[in-house]
Amino acid sequence: MNYSKVNNITGWICFLIATITYVLTLEPSVSFWDCGEFIASAFKMQVVHQPGAPLFLMLQRFFSVFAFGDVTKVAYWMNIGSALSSAATILFLFWTITALAKKTLVKAGEVLTSGQLISIMGAGVVGALAYTFSDSFWFSAVESEVYAQSSLFTAIVFWGILKWESHADEPRADRWLLFIAYIMGLSIGIHLLNLLTIPAIAFIYYFKRTEKATTSGIFKTLIVGILILGVIQYGIIQYLVSFGAYFDLFFVNTLGLGFGTGVLFFAILIIGAFVWGIRYSIKHQKKLLNLGLISTVLIIFGYASFAMIIIRAKADPNLNNSAPKDAFSFLSYLNREQYGDRPLLFGPNYNSERTGVKEGKTIWRKGADKYEVAGKKNDYEYADNTLLPRMYSDDQKHAEFYKEWMHLDDSKKPNLVDNVGFLFSYQVGYMYMRYFGWNFVGRQNDEQGQGSGFEGTSLSGIKPIDAIWHGDQSHLPPSTVDNKAYNRFFFLPLIIGLMGAVWHFGRNQKDAGVVGLLFFFTGIAIVLYLNQKPLEPRERDYAYVGSFYAFAIWIGLGVLAIKEWLFKKLSPATAAIAASVIGLFAAPVIMAQQGWDDHDRSTKLVAHDIALDYLQSCAPNAILFTYGDNDTYPLWYIQEVERVRPDVRIVNLSLFDTDWYLNGMKQKQNDSEPLPISMKESQFVQGERDVMPYDDYKIAGNVELKNIVDLLLSDSPDDKVAMQDGTKSNFLPTKNFKLTINPQEVISTGTVPAADAAKIAPVMEWKFNKGYVTKGTLAMLDILAHNNWKRPIYFASTVPSEQYNGLDKYLYSEGLALRLLPLKADTAASDEREELLNTPVLYNNVMDKFKWGNMKTAKYLDPQSSDDTFIFTNLFSSLTGSLIKEGKIAEAKKVVEKYYSVMPDKFFGIRTVVVKYYMAENLYKLGETARANDMLLKSGDYVQKELTYLADISASKGSLTGTQNVQTGLYYLDRMIKTSKAMEQTKVSAQLETQFAGLEARFSGYFGQQSGQ
């Protein structure tokens, strides 16, 4: 059997193994984070968040066809799309490794021996399967996200340049370069990660076309590679559109022509220039110019997938992020202007003093007949700037983190050394090397690491070595040993990869340098470019999978190192087999065995069911305010795809401050009528009422909400205040609001039952909780003022309380949403945990409507899903307590039985102890003493083990670690003792007291004695 056939068959076997792995472990429906938005948008060809992924959406739409009309299977088939894309990535990785291995082992003209063939195939299999089972890649392979397809395009491009290299001396070999250019252009419509392969590709081209590489040639090639990357990233992706936009501005505003004429003229100009240039290059035999021009044209052809964004935006779909319908809104969309800028080479620190405002470029928006000025892009000027600013965010939480991490006092102005220190210790050391360790060293658990050093870290499983970095590991806690993401690789994949890298550099320095460059640009270079802030809302390891891909190449080549270094005395074929077997067990086998259980999402439906529960928490025709990704995107999915509760209008408060989103809210969507917003578009377009200040006019009493809204919408100069830049702005003269209630409206709309008419407050009075009003806040106030209780208004339970705008005392839980109800305050409420519940509705939702995502039986719950167990346990506890308070003991016991039937018994961090404590209190009240005792004893054991671990680490490091967990654990352990004593459960209280005393003794030296019993 010849090499080509063996190479192809073995590669496809790897593809099959990866496909089976990902199909068996993929999520059967929608996942958290961006997946819900992507699935909903792909299904109906809608516009996702900036900077868009049009080709990804079109490819995923193809996979949805296999659902054959069953909308409940659409998400599954799109997840299959990611699984197949990921498996294809493994196929191309295999071929890449074998190409590099063969090139190094077999010289031109040599006959391939059986030993070499086995070695090459073994290297390919070990490297490809190691990446198959790598933590970060596997995570993205089983959900409908862009990273699977992005990895595939990256793999194709790198494989393509090796194909070109092997055929470079043949006629028409440069067609491989054109193929790469087109694939790169297409990849822009998925993700930009692919472009980071360009410097590595430039070196392969240089080494092939140069007989003898020189130091100056290498530096020039690096510069050229980076320049090509910059030309595509900025010249084609951004400035091409930017020139088109400004051509349109000139044609529309100066020449008086219609919108789009300037873009059309610019397109004709560009096409004409390329046609002339290509013809010129052919006529004058300028081969390099011809190659460059055709490659650029093919990149632009691939990039043209973004036409879908504009086409669909003009159709005004329900999901139309940024509504990029014209040249300037499209430019803003591509430039990700919604997300702001970050300094890279020069800029301020977190505590730099602002000295003024620098006026930047003009912001244009499309008007009725011309482009209009929406304002200026202003930037602050600072007194203290530094090179390479890494600690730049002035957010209070970020500033505190910087100071704690770098041990800076309040007076310290970080310099270049401090910033470089933060770069290497946190951005590289913590936010990259930790992820690298997850994939090739081992993983502690799936808790999100926030720099604390005791959770979410990388553990090898070799305790003495782990202790060097992470402190005493003698008593690993349940949050580690009971966590399915506790993966111990014992450094084996890392060691083989390092062996492969050393072997590669020793045998083929040029190719090893190319792989190293790929590793750098898809890893450390991203760290430098992203300039990550601390305290991210989720782990960001998916951004660095390209570098893990490069390292997997070296893991594969590690097989050749093992063969050459360890099995010199064996026959070549036997040595190759032995090295391959060792490589398989040391990397892919142990990675698969350890990683399977924490990547198997096949039985989990939490994101799907929690989306359903959010909507089922709402009355018909409701308005539901959400805030974050995970209380919005799954809801978009289940409405847009499965058409669950299309009557509910989802309003994302993070987007509510934009004119395009407000416009969408003023239109009918699905079965939901337009929101009752009185504002005209001219009153909230970009640049109008973006932020309105609070200026206390000392107005006595509370002001009617309609009057507040009218004042904020007034165009009269008398109703505005002067700003520092000389403009005038509407303003808020008081924070004391009121809404007069018509009881008949409240009852007739079903907001409050007639039987509860006496509970209706004649006037709702509250204090606004911010020092300014944005257009989104104004829109909410507008809705409240003009809704007249016709549509129920809810806030998702996960919305931050500051977004309630002071309405807290009128928000009643009906499940996963809090309903705005004009009820009198319960002055008798005294319980410290007193929550406002609409108990009858909540009981009906919990007992009859809600689904639970297979939380109790799922093989694995990811961190977001386990967080939701906390939310649900708290919901059960609150409902049980309310029913007990109302004397409905039978119903309370039914709720308890429901809790035990649908919620997992497992602890997911100290927060689980908190909610279980309150559940135990209710169990005692219901006479469920055995269950209550069991819950407290299990909680006490959990706290003891977790805090013993933290005490060990604190003692080994000489400073307190996990302060919040320690304080919370001790506080609730103390409360458990008091509660069990009050219930005369002496055995329970005695055991808890022993645990408390032992822990108190270990921590007393750090923050004094805890309160006793």
Tab-separated table of C-alpha atoms in Angstrom, residues 97 179 592:
chain	number	residue	atom	x	y	z
A	97	ILE	CA	1.671	16.510	11.012
A	179	PHE	CA	-6.701	28.685	-2.797
A	592	ALA	CA	-9.851	11.173	26.544
